[in-house]
Coordinates of C-alpha atoms in Angstrom, one line a residue:
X1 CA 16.0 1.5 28.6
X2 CA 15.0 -2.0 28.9
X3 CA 14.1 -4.3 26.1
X4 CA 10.6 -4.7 27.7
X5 CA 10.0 -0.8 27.3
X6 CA 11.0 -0.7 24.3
X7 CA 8.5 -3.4 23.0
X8 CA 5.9 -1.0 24.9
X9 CA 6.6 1.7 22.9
X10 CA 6.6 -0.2 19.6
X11 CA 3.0 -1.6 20.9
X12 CA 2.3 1.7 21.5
X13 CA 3.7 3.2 18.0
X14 CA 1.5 0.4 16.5
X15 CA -1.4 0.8 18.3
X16 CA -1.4 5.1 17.3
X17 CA -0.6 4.0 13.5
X18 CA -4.1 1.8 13.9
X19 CA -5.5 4.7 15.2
X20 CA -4.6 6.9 12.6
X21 CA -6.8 9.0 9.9
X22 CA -4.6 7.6 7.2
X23 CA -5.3 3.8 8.9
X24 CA -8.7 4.6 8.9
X25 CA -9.0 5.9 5.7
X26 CA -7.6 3.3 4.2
X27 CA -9.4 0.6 5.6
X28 CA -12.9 2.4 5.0
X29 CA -11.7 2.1 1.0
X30 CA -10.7 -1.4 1.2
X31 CA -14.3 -2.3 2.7
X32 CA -16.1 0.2 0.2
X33 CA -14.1 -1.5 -2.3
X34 CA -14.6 -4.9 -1.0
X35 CA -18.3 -4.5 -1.6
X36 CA -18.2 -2.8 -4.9
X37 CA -18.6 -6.4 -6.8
X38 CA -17.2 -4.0 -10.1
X39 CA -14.2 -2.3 -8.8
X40 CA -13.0 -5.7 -6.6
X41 CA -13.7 -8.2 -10.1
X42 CA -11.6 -5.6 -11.7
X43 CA -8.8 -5.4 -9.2
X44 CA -9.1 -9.5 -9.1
X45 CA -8.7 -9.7 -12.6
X46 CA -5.5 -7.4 -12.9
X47 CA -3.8 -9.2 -9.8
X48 CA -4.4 -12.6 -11.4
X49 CA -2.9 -11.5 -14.9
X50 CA -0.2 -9.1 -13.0
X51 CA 0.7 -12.7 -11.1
X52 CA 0.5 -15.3 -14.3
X53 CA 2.9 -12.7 -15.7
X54 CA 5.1 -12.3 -13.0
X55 CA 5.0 -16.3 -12.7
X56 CA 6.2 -16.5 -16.6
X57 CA 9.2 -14.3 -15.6
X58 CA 10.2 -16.3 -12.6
X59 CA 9.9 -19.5 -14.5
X60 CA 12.4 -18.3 -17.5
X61 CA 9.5 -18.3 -20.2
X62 CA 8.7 -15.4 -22.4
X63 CA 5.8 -13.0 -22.0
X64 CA 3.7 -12.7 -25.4
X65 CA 2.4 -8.6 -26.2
X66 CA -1.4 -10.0 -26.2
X67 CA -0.2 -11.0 -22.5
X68 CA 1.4 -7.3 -22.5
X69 CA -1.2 -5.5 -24.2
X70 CA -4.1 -7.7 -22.1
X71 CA -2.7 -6.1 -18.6
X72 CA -2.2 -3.3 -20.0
X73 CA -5.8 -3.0 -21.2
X74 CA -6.8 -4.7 -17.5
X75 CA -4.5 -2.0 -15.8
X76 CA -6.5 0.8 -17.8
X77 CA -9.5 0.0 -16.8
X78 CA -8.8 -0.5 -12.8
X79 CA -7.1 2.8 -12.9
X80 CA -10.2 4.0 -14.7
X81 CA -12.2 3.4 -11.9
X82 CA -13.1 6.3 -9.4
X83 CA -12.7 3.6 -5.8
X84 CA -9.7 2.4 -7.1
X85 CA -8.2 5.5 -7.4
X86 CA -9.0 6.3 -3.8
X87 CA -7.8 3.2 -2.5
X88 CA -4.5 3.9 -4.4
X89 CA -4.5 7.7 -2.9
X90 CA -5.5 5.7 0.6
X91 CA -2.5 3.7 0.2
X92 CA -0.3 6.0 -1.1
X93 CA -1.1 8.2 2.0
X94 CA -0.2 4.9 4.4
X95 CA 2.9 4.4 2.5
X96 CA 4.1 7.8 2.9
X97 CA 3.2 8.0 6.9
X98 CA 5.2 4.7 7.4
X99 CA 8.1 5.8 5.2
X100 CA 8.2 8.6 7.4
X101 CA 7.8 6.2 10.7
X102 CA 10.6 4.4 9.6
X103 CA 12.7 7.3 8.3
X104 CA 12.6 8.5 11.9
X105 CA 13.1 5.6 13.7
X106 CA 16.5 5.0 11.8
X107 CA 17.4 8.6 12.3
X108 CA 17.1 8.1 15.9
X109 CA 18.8 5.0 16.3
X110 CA 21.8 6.3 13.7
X111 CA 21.9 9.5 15.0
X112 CA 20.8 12.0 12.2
X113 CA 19.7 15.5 12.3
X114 CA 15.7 14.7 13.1
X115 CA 15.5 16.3 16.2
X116 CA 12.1 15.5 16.2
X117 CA 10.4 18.1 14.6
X118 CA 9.7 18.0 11.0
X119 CA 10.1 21.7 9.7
X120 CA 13.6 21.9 8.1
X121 CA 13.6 18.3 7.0
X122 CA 12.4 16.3 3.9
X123 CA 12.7 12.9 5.2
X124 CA 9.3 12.9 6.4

């Protein structure tokens, strides 16, 4: 098989991931989300404190428990909400269907025991 081909069929793996219920569902919950101005503030505000934190840690410094107990608190209350909670199902679903994608693919290339059916294996 030539390399061109196989570029094809990765353009064409990509393309039928786009295409896919669990693309589409996903995207449909980041839009909803998107224009929920309560559920996106909340997932803004988590992201910010989530990344100051993280930014603490990589610069050597200390993280305080009211920094702790704030994202804590922030992580509550995005978790709390009923979109949010679909988008993380949405994106859970994603995740799964490309850890499968790519569990395949390396089974393929190494040689494993997918034979292309799914039935007696848990990889997928």
């Amino acid at each position: 098989m030539t390399m061109e081909n196989i570029i094809k069929q990765a353009m064409d793996l990509g393309s039928a991931i786009a295409e896919s219920e669990t693309m589409h569902n996903l995207r449909m919950t980041q839009m909803r989300l998107g224009e929920d101005s309560e559920a996106y503030q909340l997932l803004l505000e988590y992201q910010e404190a989530r990344m100051a934190m993280e930014n603490k840690l990589a610069a050597g410094q200390s993280i305080a428990p009211d920094d702790e107990q704030a994202l804590d608190s922030l992580e509550k209350n995005l978790t709390a909400n009923e979109l949010v909670k679909e988008l993380m199902k949405a994106q859970e679903a994603f995740d799964s269907m490309m850890q499968g994608v790519y569990f395949a693919i390396d089974e393929m290339i190494t040689g494993g025991s997918c034979a292309g059916g799914c039935e007696g294996c848990a990889g997928c």
